[in-house]
Amino acid sequence: MTAHQETRPSAATKPVRWAADAVATLREGARLRLDYSAQSLWRVDRMIDGIRGEGTPYPAVETVLRGLGAYAGEVIVRQTGAEWWAGGGDHWVRTPDGRLWDPIDEARRCFTGDGSLRLLCRDATNAAASRT
C-alpha cells in the first residue's frame, strides 16, 4: 500500500474500488483505456450515450454507471485535491472550495440523457481553481 492510499479518508474506500473495477472491466471487455484524465471523460460520456441508445434497461447497467461515476469522481479528486465524503450510503466529492459534487448521480443523469461527467469535472475543476 502506498502512502497516498494510507492517508485517503475511509469514505474513499468504496468509490476508489468501484472506479478501479470500472477501469479494469472496460480495459478487458471494451478495450477502452481510462487514465484518470479529464479528457478520458469524453469517452465515458460517449460510452454512456451508446448504452442508452441501445435501449439497455437501467437495472442492467446500474453497477456500471456507479463505477463510471466513481471514476469521474476520482478524476476530480486527482485534479483538484478533493476528498470523498460519504453518508447514508451515498458518496460525494468535496473540492477544496467546500463544494460537494455527486459524480455517481451524474452518471445516472448521463444515462437519462440529462448529464455529463466531462462537464461535471470541468465545473468542479474550474470552481476549485477559482478559489485558490
PDB file of C-alpha atoms in Angstrom:
ATOM      1  CA  MET A   1       0.000   0.000   0.000  1.00  0.00           C
ATOM      2  CA  THR A   2       1.371   3.430  -0.876  1.00  0.00           C
ATOM      3  CA  ALA A   3       1.465   6.406   1.470  1.00  0.00           C
ATOM      4  CA  HIS A   4      -1.173   8.111  -0.690  1.00  0.00           C
ATOM      5  CA  GLN A   5      -3.589   5.224  -0.205  1.00  0.00           C
ATOM      6  CA  GLU A   6      -2.961   5.057   3.543  1.00  0.00           C
ATOM      7  CA  THR A   7      -3.906   8.697   4.039  1.00  0.00           C
ATOM      8  CA  ARG A   8      -7.099   8.581   1.973  1.00  0.00           C
ATOM      9  CA  PRO A   9     -10.240   9.109   4.060  1.00  0.00           C
ATOM     10  CA  SER A  10     -12.276   6.000   4.707  1.00  0.00           C
ATOM     11  CA  ALA A  11     -15.100   7.472   2.606  1.00  0.00           C
ATOM     12  CA  ALA A  12     -12.858   6.910  -0.426  1.00  0.00           C
ATOM     13  CA  THR A  13     -12.603   3.146   0.013  1.00  0.00           C
ATOM     14  CA  LYS A  14     -15.719   2.108  -1.901  1.00  0.00           C
ATOM     15  CA  PRO A  15     -15.687   4.681  -4.722  1.00  0.00           C
ATOM     16  CA  VAL A  16     -11.960   4.168  -5.370  1.00  0.00           C
ATOM     17  CA  ARG A  17     -12.639   0.436  -5.672  1.00  0.00           C
ATOM     18  CA  TRP A  18     -15.685   0.986  -7.920  1.00  0.00           C
ATOM     19  CA  ALA A  19     -13.606   3.247 -10.175  1.00  0.00           C
ATOM     20  CA  ALA A  20     -10.743   0.738 -10.374  1.00  0.00           C
ATOM     21  CA  ASP A  21     -13.199  -2.066 -11.184  1.00  0.00           C
ATOM     22  CA  ALA A  22     -14.751   0.031 -13.981  1.00  0.00           C
ATOM     23  CA  VAL A  23     -11.316   0.813 -15.426  1.00  0.00           C
ATOM     24  CA  ALA A  24     -10.325  -2.871 -15.387  1.00  0.00           C
ATOM     25  CA  THR A  25     -13.641  -4.043 -16.827  1.00  0.00           C
ATOM     26  CA  LEU A  26     -13.571  -1.545 -19.679  1.00  0.00           C
ATOM     27  CA  ARG A  27      -9.934  -2.280 -20.447  1.00  0.00           C
ATOM     28  CA  GLU A  28     -10.623  -6.001 -20.712  1.00  0.00           C
ATOM     29  CA  GLY A  29     -14.168  -6.045 -22.110  1.00  0.00           C
ATOM     30  CA  ALA A  30     -14.385  -2.962 -24.319  1.00  0.00           C
ATOM     31  CA  ARG A  31     -10.657  -2.410 -24.858  1.00  0.00           C
ATOM     32  CA  LEU A  32     -11.171   1.124 -23.596  1.00  0.00           C
ATOM     33  CA  ARG A  33      -8.253   2.544 -21.646  1.00  0.00           C
ATOM     34  CA  LEU A  34      -9.088   5.076 -18.985  1.00  0.00           C
ATOM     35  CA  ASP A  35      -6.195   7.019 -17.459  1.00  0.00           C
ATOM     36  CA  TYR A  36      -7.924   9.207 -14.845  1.00  0.00           C
ATOM     37  CA  SER A  37      -7.553  12.294 -17.034  1.00  0.00           C
ATOM     38  CA  ALA A  38     -10.279  14.860 -17.614  1.00  0.00           C
ATOM     39  CA  GLN A  39     -10.022  14.096 -21.346  1.00  0.00           C
ATOM     40  CA  SER A  40     -10.936  10.454 -20.738  1.00  0.00           C
ATOM     41  CA  LEU A  41     -14.368  11.577 -19.555  1.00  0.00           C
ATOM     42  CA  TRP A  42     -15.250  12.400 -23.178  1.00  0.00           C
ATOM     43  CA  ARG A  43     -15.001   8.673 -23.915  1.00  0.00           C
ATOM     44  CA  VAL A  44     -17.011   7.797 -20.806  1.00  0.00           C
ATOM     45  CA  ASP A  45     -19.824  10.204 -21.755  1.00  0.00           C
ATOM     46  CA  ARG A  46     -19.914   8.770 -25.299  1.00  0.00           C
ATOM     47  CA  MET A  47     -19.963   5.230 -23.961  1.00  0.00           C
ATOM     48  CA  ILE A  48     -22.924   6.017 -21.673  1.00  0.00           C
ATOM     49  CA  ASP A  49     -24.707   7.634 -24.634  1.00  0.00           C
ATOM     50  CA  GLY A  50     -24.144   4.442 -26.614  1.00  0.00           C
ATOM     51  CA  ILE A  51     -25.518   2.241 -23.851  1.00  0.00           C
ATOM     52  CA  ARG A  52     -28.593   4.468 -23.590  1.00  0.00           C
ATOM     53  CA  GLY A  53     -29.000   4.414 -27.386  1.00  0.00           C
ATOM     54  CA  GLU A  54     -29.089   0.620 -27.337  1.00  0.00           C
ATOM     55  CA  GLY A  55     -32.134   0.759 -25.061  1.00  0.00           C
ATOM     56  CA  THR A  56     -30.394  -1.063 -22.237  1.00  0.00           C
ATOM     57  CA  PRO A  57     -32.606  -1.144 -19.117  1.00  0.00           C
ATOM     58  CA  TYR A  58     -31.246   0.779 -16.124  1.00  0.00           C
ATOM     59  CA  PRO A  59     -31.053  -2.231 -13.763  1.00  0.00           C
ATOM     60  CA  ALA A  60     -28.700  -3.935 -16.250  1.00  0.00           C
ATOM     61  CA  VAL A  61     -26.210  -1.041 -16.117  1.00  0.00           C
ATOM     62  CA  GLU A  62     -26.682   0.303 -12.595  1.00  0.00           C
ATOM     63  CA  THR A  63     -23.375  -1.115 -11.320  1.00  0.00           C
ATOM     64  CA  VAL A  64     -21.504   0.055 -14.422  1.00  0.00           C
ATOM     65  CA  LEU A  65     -22.890   3.569 -14.011  1.00  0.00           C
ATOM     66  CA  ARG A  66     -21.887   3.600 -10.350  1.00  0.00           C
ATOM     67  CA  GLY A  67     -18.351   2.620 -11.363  1.00  0.00           C
ATOM     68  CA  LEU A  68     -18.179   5.260 -14.103  1.00  0.00           C
ATOM     69  CA  GLY A  69     -19.469   7.912 -11.733  1.00  0.00           C
ATOM     70  CA  ALA A  70     -16.867   6.887  -9.165  1.00  0.00           C
ATOM     71  CA  TYR A  71     -14.236   7.050 -11.908  1.00  0.00           C
ATOM     72  CA  ALA A  72     -15.286  10.633 -12.714  1.00  0.00           C
ATOM     73  CA  GLY A  73     -15.136  11.430  -9.010  1.00  0.00           C
ATOM     74  CA  GLU A  74     -11.604  10.070  -8.833  1.00  0.00           C
ATOM     75  CA  VAL A  75     -10.656  12.255 -11.801  1.00  0.00           C
ATOM     76  CA  ILE A  76     -11.951  15.273  -9.862  1.00  0.00           C
ATOM     77  CA  VAL A  77     -10.125  14.163  -6.700  1.00  0.00           C
ATOM     78  CA  ARG A  78      -6.847  13.814  -8.579  1.00  0.00           C
ATOM     79  CA  GLN A  79      -7.262  17.083 -10.480  1.00  0.00           C
ATOM     80  CA  THR A  80      -8.285  19.269  -7.541  1.00  0.00           C
ATOM     81  CA  GLY A  81      -7.066  17.633  -4.349  1.00  0.00           C
ATOM     82  CA  ALA A  82     -10.680  16.933  -3.381  1.00  0.00           C
ATOM     83  CA  GLU A  83     -11.813  14.240  -0.923  1.00  0.00           C
ATOM     84  CA  TRP A  84     -14.539  11.640  -0.982  1.00  0.00           C
ATOM     85  CA  TRP A  85     -17.320  12.096   1.562  1.00  0.00           C
ATOM     86  CA  ALA A  86     -19.967   9.548   2.461  1.00  0.00           C
ATOM     87  CA  GLY A  87     -23.220   9.479   4.357  1.00  0.00           C
ATOM     88  CA  GLY A  88     -26.345   7.373   4.313  1.00  0.00           C
ATOM     89  CA  GLY A  89     -24.867   5.098   1.658  1.00  0.00           C
ATOM     90  CA  ASP A  90     -24.204   7.971  -0.748  1.00  0.00           C
ATOM     91  CA  HIS A  91     -20.781   9.215  -1.836  1.00  0.00           C
ATOM     92  CA  TRP A  92     -19.789  12.721  -2.905  1.00  0.00           C
ATOM     93  CA  VAL A  93     -16.618  14.566  -3.756  1.00  0.00           C
ATOM     94  CA  ARG A  94     -15.795  17.657  -1.731  1.00  0.00           C
ATOM     95  CA  THR A  95     -13.472  20.034  -3.563  1.00  0.00           C
ATOM     96  CA  PRO A  96     -11.086  22.305  -1.642  1.00  0.00           C
ATOM     97  CA  ASP A  97     -13.533  25.206  -2.077  1.00  0.00           C
ATOM     98  CA  GLY A  98     -16.013  23.295   0.115  1.00  0.00           C
ATOM     99  CA  ARG A  99     -18.480  22.398  -2.634  1.00  0.00           C
ATOM    100  CA  LEU A 100     -19.972  18.921  -2.821  1.00  0.00           C
ATOM    101  CA  TRP A 101     -20.262  17.147  -6.180  1.00  0.00           C
ATOM    102  CA  ASP A 102     -22.184  13.944  -6.899  1.00  0.00           C
ATOM    103  CA  PRO A 103     -20.478  12.188  -9.812  1.00  0.00           C
ATOM    104  CA  ILE A 104     -22.292   8.895  -9.202  1.00  0.00           C
ATOM    105  CA  ASP A 105     -25.669  10.579  -9.577  1.00  0.00           C
ATOM    106  CA  GLU A 106     -24.313  12.480 -12.588  1.00  0.00           C
ATOM    107  CA  ALA A 107     -23.529   9.154 -14.276  1.00  0.00           C
ATOM    108  CA  ARG A 108     -27.173   8.163 -13.726  1.00  0.00           C
ATOM    109  CA  ARG A 109     -28.244  11.500 -15.197  1.00  0.00           C
ATOM    110  CA  CYS A 110     -25.994  10.849 -18.214  1.00  0.00           C
ATOM    111  CA  PHE A 111     -27.862   7.610 -18.762  1.00  0.00           C
ATOM    112  CA  THR A 112     -31.159   9.505 -18.880  1.00  0.00           C
ATOM    113  CA  GLY A 113     -29.652  11.998 -21.339  1.00  0.00           C
ATOM    114  CA  ASP A 114     -29.521  14.833 -18.819  1.00  0.00           C
ATOM    115  CA  GLY A 115     -25.926  14.896 -17.590  1.00  0.00           C
ATOM    116  CA  SER A 116     -22.257  14.891 -18.495  1.00  0.00           C
ATOM    117  CA  LEU A 117     -19.361  13.589 -16.451  1.00  0.00           C
ATOM    118  CA  ARG A 118     -16.980  15.654 -18.574  1.00  0.00           C
ATOM    119  CA  LEU A 119     -18.857  18.863 -17.803  1.00  0.00           C
ATOM    120  CA  LEU A 120     -19.173  17.974 -14.113  1.00  0.00           C
ATOM    121  CA  CYS A 121     -15.399  17.530 -13.943  1.00  0.00           C
ATOM    122  CA  ARG A 122     -14.836  20.796 -15.818  1.00  0.00           C
ATOM    123  CA  ASP A 123     -17.139  22.685 -13.455  1.00  0.00           C
ATOM    124  CA  ALA A 124     -15.608  21.139 -10.315  1.00  0.00           C
ATOM    125  CA  THR A 125     -12.068  21.779 -11.540  1.00  0.00           C
ATOM    126  CA  ASN A 126     -12.847  25.371 -12.524  1.00  0.00           C
ATOM    127  CA  ALA A 127     -14.618  26.057  -9.219  1.00  0.00           C
ATOM    128  CA  ALA A 128     -11.701  24.662  -7.236  1.00  0.00           C
ATOM    129  CA  ALA A 129      -9.154  26.611  -9.313  1.00  0.00           C
ATOM    130  CA  SER A 130     -11.030  29.904  -8.925  1.00  0.00           C
ATOM    131  CA  ARG A 131     -10.863  29.595  -5.117  1.00  0.00           C
ATOM    132  CA  THR A 132      -7.101  29.206  -4.951  1.00  0.00           C
TER     133      THR A 132
END
